[in-house]
PDB file of C-alpha atoms in Angstrom:
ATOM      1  CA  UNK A   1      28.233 -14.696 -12.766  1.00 37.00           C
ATOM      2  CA  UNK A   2      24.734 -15.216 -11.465  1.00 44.00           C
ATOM      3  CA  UNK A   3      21.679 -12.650 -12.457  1.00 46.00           C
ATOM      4  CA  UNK A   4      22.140 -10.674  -9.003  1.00 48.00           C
ATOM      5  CA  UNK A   5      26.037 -10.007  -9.240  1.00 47.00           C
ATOM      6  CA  UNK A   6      25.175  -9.288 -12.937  1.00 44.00           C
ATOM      7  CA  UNK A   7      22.643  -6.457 -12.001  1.00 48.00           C
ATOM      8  CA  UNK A   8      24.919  -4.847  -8.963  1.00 49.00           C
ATOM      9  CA  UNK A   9      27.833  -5.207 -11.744  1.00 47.00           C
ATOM     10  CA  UNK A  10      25.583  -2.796 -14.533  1.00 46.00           C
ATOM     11  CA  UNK A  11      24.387  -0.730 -11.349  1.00 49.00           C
ATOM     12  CA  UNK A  12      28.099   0.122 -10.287  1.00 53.00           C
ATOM     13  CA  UNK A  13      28.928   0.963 -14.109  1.00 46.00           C
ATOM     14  CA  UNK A  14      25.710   3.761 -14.846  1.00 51.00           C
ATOM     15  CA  UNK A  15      24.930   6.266 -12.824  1.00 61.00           C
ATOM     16  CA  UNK A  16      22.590   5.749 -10.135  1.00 82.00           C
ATOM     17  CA  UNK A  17      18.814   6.096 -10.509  1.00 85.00           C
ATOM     18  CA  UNK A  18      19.564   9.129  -8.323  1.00 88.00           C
ATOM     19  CA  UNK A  19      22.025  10.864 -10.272  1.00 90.00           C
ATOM     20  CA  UNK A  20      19.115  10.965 -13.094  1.00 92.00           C
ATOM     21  CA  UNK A  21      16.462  12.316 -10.770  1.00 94.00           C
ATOM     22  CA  UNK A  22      18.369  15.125 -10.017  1.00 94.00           C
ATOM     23  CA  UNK A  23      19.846  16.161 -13.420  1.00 95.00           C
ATOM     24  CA  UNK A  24      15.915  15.500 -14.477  1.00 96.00           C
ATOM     25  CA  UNK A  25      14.194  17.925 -11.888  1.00 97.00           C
ATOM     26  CA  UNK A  26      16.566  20.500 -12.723  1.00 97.00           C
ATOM     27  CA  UNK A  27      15.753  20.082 -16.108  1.00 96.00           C
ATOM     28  CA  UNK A  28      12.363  20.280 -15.382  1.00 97.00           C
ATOM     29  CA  UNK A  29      12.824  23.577 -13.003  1.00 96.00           C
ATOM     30  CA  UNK A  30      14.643  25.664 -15.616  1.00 96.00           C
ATOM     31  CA  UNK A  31      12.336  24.619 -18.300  1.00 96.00           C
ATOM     32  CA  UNK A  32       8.762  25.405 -15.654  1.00 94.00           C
ATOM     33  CA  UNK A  33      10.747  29.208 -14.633  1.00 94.00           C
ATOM     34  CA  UNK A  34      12.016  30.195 -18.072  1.00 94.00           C
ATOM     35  CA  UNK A  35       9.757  28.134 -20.680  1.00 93.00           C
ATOM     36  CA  UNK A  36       6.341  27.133 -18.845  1.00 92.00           C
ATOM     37  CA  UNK A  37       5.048  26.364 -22.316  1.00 92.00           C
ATOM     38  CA  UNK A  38       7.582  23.691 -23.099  1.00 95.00           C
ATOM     39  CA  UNK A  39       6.191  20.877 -21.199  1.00 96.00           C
ATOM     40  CA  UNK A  40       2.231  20.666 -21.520  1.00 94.00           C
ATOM     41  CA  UNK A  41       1.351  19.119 -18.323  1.00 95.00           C
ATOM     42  CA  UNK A  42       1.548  20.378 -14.962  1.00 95.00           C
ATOM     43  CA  UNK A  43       4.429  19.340 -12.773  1.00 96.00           C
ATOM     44  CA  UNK A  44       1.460  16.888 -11.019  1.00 96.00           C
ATOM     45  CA  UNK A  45      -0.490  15.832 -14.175  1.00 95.00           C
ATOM     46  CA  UNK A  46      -0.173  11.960 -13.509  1.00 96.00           C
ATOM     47  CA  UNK A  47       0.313  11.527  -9.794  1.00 94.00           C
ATOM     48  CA  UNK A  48      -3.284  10.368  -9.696  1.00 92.00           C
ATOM     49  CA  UNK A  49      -5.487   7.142 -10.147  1.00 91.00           C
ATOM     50  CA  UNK A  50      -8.303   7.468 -13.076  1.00 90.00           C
ATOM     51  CA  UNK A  51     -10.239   4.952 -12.896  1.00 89.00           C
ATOM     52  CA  UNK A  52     -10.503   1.361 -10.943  1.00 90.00           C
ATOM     53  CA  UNK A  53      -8.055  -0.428  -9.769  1.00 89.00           C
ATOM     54  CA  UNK A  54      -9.398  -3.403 -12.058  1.00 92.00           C
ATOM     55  CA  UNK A  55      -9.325  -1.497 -14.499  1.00 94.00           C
ATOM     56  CA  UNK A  56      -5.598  -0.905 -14.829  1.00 93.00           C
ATOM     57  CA  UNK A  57      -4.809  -4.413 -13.861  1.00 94.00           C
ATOM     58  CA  UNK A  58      -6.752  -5.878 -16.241  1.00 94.00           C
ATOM     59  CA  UNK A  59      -5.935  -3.369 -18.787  1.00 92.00           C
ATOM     60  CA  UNK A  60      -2.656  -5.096 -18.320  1.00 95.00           C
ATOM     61  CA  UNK A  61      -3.835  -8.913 -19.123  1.00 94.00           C
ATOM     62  CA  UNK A  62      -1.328  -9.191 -22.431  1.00 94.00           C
ATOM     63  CA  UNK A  63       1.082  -7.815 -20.065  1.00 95.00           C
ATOM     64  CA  UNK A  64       1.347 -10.307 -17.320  1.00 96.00           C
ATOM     65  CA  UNK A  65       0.143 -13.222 -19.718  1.00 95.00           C
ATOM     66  CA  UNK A  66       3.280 -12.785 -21.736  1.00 94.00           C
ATOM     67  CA  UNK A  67       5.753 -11.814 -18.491  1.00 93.00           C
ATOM     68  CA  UNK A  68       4.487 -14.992 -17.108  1.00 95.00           C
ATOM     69  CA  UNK A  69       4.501 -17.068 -20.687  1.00 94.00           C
ATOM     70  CA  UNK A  70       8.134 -16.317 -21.601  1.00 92.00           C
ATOM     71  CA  UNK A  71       9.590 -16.511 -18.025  1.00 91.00           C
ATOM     72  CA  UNK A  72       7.552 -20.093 -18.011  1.00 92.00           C
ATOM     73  CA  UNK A  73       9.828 -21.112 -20.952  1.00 90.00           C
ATOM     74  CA  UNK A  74      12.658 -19.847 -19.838  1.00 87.00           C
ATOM     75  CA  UNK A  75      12.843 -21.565 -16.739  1.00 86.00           C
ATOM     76  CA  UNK A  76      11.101 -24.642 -16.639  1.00 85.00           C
ATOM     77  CA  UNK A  77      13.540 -25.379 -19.292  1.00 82.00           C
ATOM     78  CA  UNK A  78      16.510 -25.060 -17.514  1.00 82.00           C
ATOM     79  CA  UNK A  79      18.186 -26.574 -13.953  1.00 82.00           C
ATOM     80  CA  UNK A  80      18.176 -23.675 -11.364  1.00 78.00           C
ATOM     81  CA  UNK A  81      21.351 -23.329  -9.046  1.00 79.00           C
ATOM     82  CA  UNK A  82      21.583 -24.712  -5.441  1.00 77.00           C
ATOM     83  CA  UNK A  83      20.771 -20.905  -4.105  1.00 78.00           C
ATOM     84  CA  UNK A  84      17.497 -20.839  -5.931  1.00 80.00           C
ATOM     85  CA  UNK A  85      16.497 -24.420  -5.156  1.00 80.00           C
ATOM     86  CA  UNK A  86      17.106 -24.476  -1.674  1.00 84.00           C
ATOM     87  CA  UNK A  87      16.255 -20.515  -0.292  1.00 83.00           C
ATOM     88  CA  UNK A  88      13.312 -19.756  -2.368  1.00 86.00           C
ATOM     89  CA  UNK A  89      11.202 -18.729   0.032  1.00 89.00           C
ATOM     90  CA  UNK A  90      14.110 -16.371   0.865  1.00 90.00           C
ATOM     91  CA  UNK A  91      14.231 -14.811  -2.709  1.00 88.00           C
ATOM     92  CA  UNK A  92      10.619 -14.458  -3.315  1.00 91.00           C
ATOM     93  CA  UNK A  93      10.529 -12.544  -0.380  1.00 92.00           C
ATOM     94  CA  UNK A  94      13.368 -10.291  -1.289  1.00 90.00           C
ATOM     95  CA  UNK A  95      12.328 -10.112  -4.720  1.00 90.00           C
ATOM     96  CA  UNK A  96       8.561  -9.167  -3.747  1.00 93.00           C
ATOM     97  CA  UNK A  97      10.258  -6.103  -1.578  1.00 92.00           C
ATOM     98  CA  UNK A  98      12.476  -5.076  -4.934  1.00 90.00           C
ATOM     99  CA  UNK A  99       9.118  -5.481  -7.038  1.00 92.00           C
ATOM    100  CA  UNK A 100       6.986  -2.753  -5.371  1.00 94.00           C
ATOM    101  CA  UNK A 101      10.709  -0.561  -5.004  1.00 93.00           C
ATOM    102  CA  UNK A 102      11.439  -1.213  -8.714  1.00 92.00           C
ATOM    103  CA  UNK A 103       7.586  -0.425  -9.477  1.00 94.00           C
ATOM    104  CA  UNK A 104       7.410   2.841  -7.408  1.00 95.00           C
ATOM    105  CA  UNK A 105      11.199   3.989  -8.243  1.00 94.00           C
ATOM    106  CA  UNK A 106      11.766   3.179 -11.698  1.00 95.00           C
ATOM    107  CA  UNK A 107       7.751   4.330 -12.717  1.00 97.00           C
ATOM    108  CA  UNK A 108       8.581   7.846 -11.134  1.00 97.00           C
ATOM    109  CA  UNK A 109      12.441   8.255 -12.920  1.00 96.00           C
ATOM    110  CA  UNK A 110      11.405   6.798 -16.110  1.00 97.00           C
ATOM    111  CA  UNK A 111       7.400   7.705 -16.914  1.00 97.00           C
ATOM    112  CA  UNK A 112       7.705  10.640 -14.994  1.00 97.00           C
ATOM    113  CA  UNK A 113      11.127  12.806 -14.357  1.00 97.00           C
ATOM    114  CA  UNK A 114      12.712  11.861 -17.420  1.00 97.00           C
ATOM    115  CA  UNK A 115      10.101  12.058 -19.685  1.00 98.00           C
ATOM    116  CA  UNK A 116       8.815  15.353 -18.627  1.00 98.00           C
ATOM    117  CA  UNK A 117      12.667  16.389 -18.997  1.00 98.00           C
ATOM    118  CA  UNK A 118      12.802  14.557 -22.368  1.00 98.00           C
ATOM    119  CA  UNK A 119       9.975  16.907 -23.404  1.00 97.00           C
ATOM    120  CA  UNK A 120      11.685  20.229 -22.907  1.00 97.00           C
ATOM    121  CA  UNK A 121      15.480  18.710 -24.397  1.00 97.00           C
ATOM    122  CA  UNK A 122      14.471  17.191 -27.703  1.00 97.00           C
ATOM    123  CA  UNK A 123      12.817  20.667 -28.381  1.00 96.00           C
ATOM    124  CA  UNK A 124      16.317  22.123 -27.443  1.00 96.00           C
ATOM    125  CA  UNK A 125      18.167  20.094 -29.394  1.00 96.00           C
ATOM    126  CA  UNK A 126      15.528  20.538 -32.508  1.00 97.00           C
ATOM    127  CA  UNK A 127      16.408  24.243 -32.190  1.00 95.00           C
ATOM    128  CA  UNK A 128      19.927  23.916 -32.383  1.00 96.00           C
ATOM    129  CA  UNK A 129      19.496  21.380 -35.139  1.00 96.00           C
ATOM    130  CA  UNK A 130      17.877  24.284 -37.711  1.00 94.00           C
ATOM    131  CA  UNK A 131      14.502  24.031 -35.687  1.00 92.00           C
ATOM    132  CA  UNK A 132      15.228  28.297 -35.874  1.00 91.00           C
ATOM    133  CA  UNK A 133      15.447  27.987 -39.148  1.00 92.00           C
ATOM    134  CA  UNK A 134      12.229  26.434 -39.491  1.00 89.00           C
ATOM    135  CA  UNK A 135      13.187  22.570 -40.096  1.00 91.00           C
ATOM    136  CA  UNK A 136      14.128  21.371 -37.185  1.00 95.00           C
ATOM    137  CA  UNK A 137      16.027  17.726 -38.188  1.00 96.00           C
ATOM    138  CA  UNK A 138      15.099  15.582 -34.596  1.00 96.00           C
ATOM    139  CA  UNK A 139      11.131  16.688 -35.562  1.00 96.00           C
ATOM    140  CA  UNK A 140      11.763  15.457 -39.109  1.00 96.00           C
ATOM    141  CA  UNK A 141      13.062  12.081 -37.600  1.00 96.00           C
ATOM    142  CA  UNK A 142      10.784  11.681 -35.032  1.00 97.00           C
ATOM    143  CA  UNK A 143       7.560  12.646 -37.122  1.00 95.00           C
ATOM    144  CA  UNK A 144       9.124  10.505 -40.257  1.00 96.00           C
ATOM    145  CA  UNK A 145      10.984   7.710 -38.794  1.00 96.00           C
ATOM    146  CA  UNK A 146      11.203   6.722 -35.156  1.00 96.00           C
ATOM    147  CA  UNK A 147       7.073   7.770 -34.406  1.00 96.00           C
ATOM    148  CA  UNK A 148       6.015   5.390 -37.009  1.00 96.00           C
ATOM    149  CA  UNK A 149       8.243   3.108 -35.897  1.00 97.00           C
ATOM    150  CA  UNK A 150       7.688   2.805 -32.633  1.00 96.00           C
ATOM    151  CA  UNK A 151       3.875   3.342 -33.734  1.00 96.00           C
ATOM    152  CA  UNK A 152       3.964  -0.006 -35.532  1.00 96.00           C
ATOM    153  CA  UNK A 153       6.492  -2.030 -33.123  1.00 95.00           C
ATOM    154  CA  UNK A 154       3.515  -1.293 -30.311  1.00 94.00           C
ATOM    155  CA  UNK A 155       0.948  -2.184 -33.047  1.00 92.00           C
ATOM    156  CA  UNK A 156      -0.906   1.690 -33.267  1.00 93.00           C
ATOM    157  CA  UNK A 157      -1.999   0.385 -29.414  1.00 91.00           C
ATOM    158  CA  UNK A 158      -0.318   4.269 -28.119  1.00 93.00           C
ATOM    159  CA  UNK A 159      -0.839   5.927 -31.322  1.00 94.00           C
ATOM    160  CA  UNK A 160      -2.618   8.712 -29.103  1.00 92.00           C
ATOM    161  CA  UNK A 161       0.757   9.166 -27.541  1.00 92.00           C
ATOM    162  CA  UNK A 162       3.047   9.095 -29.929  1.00 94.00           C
ATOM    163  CA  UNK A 163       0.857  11.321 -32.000  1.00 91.00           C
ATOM    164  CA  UNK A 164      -1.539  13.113 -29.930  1.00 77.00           C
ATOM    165  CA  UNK A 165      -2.825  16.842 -29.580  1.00 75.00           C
ATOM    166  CA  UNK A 166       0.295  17.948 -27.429  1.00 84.00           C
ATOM    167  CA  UNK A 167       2.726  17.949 -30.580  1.00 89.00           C
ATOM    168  CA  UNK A 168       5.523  15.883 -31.326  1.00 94.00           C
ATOM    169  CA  UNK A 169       7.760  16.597 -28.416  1.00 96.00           C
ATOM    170  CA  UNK A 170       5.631  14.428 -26.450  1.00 97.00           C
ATOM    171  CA  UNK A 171       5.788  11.351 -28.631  1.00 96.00           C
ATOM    172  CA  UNK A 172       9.446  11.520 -28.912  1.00 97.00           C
ATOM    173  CA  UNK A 173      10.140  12.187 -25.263  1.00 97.00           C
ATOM    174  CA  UNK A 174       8.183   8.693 -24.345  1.00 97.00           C
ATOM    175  CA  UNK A 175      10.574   6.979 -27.067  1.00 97.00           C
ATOM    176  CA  UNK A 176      13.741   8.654 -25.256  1.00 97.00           C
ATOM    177  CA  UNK A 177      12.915   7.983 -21.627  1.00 97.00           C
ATOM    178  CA  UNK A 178      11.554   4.208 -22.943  1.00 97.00           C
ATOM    179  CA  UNK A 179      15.267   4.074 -24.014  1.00 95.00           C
ATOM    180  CA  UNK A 180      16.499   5.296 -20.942  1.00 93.00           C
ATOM    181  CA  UNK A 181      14.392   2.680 -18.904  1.00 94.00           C
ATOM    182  CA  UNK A 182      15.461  -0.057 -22.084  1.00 92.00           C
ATOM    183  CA  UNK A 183      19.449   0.487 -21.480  1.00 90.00           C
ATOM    184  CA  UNK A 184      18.795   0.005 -17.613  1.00 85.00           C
ATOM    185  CA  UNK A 185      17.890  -3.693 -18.340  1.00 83.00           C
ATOM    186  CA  UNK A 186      20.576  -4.302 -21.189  1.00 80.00           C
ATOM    187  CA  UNK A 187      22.081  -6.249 -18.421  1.00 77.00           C
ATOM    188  CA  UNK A 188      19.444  -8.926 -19.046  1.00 80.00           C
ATOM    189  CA  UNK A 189      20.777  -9.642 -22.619  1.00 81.00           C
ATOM    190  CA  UNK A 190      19.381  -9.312 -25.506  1.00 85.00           C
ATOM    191  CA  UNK A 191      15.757 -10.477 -24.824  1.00 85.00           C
ATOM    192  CA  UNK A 192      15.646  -8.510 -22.093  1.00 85.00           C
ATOM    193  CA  UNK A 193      16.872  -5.293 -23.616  1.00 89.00           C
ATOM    194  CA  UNK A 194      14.212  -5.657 -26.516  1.00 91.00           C
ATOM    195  CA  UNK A 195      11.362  -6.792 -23.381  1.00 93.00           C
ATOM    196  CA  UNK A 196      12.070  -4.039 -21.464  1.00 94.00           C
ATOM    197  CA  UNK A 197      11.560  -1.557 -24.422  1.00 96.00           C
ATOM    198  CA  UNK A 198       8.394  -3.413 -24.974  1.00 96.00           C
ATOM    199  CA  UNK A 199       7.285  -3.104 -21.062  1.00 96.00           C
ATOM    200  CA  UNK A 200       8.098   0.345 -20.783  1.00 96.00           C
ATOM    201  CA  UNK A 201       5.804   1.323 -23.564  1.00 97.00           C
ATOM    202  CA  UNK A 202       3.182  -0.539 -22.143  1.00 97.00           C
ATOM    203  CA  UNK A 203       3.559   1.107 -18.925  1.00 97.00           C
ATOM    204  CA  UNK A 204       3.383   4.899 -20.622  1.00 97.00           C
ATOM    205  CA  UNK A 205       0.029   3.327 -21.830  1.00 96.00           C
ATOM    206  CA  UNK A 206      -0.853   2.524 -18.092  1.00 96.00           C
ATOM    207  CA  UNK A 207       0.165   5.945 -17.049  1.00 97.00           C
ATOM    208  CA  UNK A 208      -1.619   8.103 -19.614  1.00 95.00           C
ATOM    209  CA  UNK A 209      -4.948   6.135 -19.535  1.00 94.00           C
ATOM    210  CA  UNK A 210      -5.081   4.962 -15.700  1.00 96.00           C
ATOM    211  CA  UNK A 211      -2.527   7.167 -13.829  1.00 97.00           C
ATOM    212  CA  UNK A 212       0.829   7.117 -12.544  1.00 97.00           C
ATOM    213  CA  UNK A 213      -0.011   5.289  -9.547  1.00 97.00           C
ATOM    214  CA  UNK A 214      -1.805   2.613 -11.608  1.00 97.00           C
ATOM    215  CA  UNK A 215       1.486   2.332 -13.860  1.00 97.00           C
ATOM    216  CA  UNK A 216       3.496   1.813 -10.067  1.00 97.00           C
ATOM    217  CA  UNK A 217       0.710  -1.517  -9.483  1.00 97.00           C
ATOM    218  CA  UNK A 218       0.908  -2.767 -12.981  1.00 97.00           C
ATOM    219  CA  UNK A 219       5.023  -2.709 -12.587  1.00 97.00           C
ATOM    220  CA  UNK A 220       5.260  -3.956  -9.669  1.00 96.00           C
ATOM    221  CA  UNK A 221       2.866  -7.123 -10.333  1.00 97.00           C
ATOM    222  CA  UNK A 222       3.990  -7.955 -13.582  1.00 96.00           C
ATOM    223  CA  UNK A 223       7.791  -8.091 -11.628  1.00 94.00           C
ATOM    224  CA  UNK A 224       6.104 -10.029  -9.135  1.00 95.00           C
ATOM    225  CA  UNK A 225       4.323 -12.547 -11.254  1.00 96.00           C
ATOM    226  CA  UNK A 226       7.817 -13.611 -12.849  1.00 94.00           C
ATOM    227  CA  UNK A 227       9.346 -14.074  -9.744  1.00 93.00           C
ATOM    228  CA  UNK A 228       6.073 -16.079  -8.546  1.00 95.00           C
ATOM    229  CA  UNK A 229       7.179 -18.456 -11.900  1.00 94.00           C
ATOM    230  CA  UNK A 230      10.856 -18.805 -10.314  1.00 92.00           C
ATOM    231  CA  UNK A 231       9.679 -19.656  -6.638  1.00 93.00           C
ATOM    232  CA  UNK A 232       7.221 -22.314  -8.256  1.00 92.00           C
ATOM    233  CA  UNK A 233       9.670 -23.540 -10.576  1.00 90.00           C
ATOM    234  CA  UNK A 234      12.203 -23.895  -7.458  1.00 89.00           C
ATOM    235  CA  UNK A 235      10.121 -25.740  -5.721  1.00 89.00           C
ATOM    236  CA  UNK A 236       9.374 -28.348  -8.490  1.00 89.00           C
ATOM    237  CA  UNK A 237      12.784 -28.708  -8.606  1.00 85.00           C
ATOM    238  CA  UNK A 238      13.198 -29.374  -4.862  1.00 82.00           C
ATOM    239  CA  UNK A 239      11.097 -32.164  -4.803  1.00 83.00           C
ATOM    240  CA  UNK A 240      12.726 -34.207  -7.733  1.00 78.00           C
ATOM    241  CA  UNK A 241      15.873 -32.922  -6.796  1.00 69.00           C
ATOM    242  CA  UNK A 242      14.956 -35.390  -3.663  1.00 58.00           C
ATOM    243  CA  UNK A 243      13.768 -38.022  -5.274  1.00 57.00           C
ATOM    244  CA  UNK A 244      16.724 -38.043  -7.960  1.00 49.00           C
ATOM    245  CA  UNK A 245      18.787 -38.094  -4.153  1.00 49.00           C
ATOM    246  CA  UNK A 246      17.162 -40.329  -1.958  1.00 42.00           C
TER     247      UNK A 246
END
């Protein structure tokens, strides 16, 4: 089954990036009407660019040096199919149209709808789980086991996040819509799963320091830079594929 099918095969099993936009914003409505305190930023708080442009981009150097790195193992280590060889100018141009969609699309679901709507649910669910009483048990594991976790899997480099002045909730909603985002590429196997996780806390980074907008750019180039790896490493194997032939 090649990577495409693959993709269209996990697509047609999970709900649709849709499907969690909705369920999100009404999340996000009841919680704004009845319990405006819940989430700490307004509705708009990252739609915006801070800063440069340069800045966010090369912000995201480690980023797109290891996207490109690891894809550059990957492939120039391996014999591409006859579809990649012989249409890549046809896939890098359909794959530079998914880049900015995945970039714009998945940066709005994931950074914003669902982790605005993470904010308001894990302080739900801490209240049903004896947060009324006063110990609330998902607080407990976020402040004593997944924060400084995930704290020292990103090495302290969103330590403001995960721990900043906006209270827990915050940190663990970027660790549950990060999951959310992680699942959505479990169809790439198991490097992929753990990458994505990786990617998706880099882009919170992006969003909180340079704007959602900036996160959208960083996304979709760091897509785009693999796929740039792919079309080269098609065309390499064109030519010998021709001289192995003729």
């Amino acid at each position: 089954m090649t990577y495409l099918k693959l993709e269209q095969e996990e697509q047609r099993k999970s709900p649709t990036m849709l499907d969690y936009a909705i369920g999100a914003l009404v999340v996000i409505g009841i919680t704004k009407l009845w319990f405006p305190e819940a989430i700490p930023f307004r509705f708009f708080e990252f739609l915006n660019f801070r800063g440069t442009l340069w800045q966010a981009v090369s912000g995201a150097w480690p980023l797109f040096a290891w996207g490109i790195g690891i894809t550059s193992l990957m492939v120039f280590t391996t014999r591409n199919g006859d579809d990649e060889v012989f249409n890549a100018e046809r896939n890098l141009f359909v794959r530079f149209l998914l880049s900015i969609w995945a970039g714009v699309s998945e940066e709005i679901l994931f950074r914003w709808l669902l982790f605005f709507s993470a904010i308001a649910t894990v302080q739900l669910f801490n209240w049903l789980f004896f947060g009324w009483a006063g110990f609330g048990i998902p607080e407990w594991i976020y402040t004593n086991v997944m924060g400084p976790v995930a704290d020292f899997a990103t090495l302290y480099f969103l330590h403001d996040i995960l721990f900043n002045g906006f209270g827990w909730a915050v940190g663990a909603a970027v660790i549950s819509a990060n999951g959310r985002f992680r699942d959505g590429h479990a169809y790439q196997g198991l490097l992929g799963f753990v990458n994505s996780w990786f990617c998706g806390m880099f882009f919170f980074w992006i969003m909180f320091n340079h704007g959602l907008f900036a996160s959208m750019i960083v996304h979709a180039l760091y897509n785009l830079f693999i796929y740039l790896v792919i079309y080269i490493d098609s065309k390499i194997e064109h030519v010998l594929f021709y001289r192995t032939r003729y």
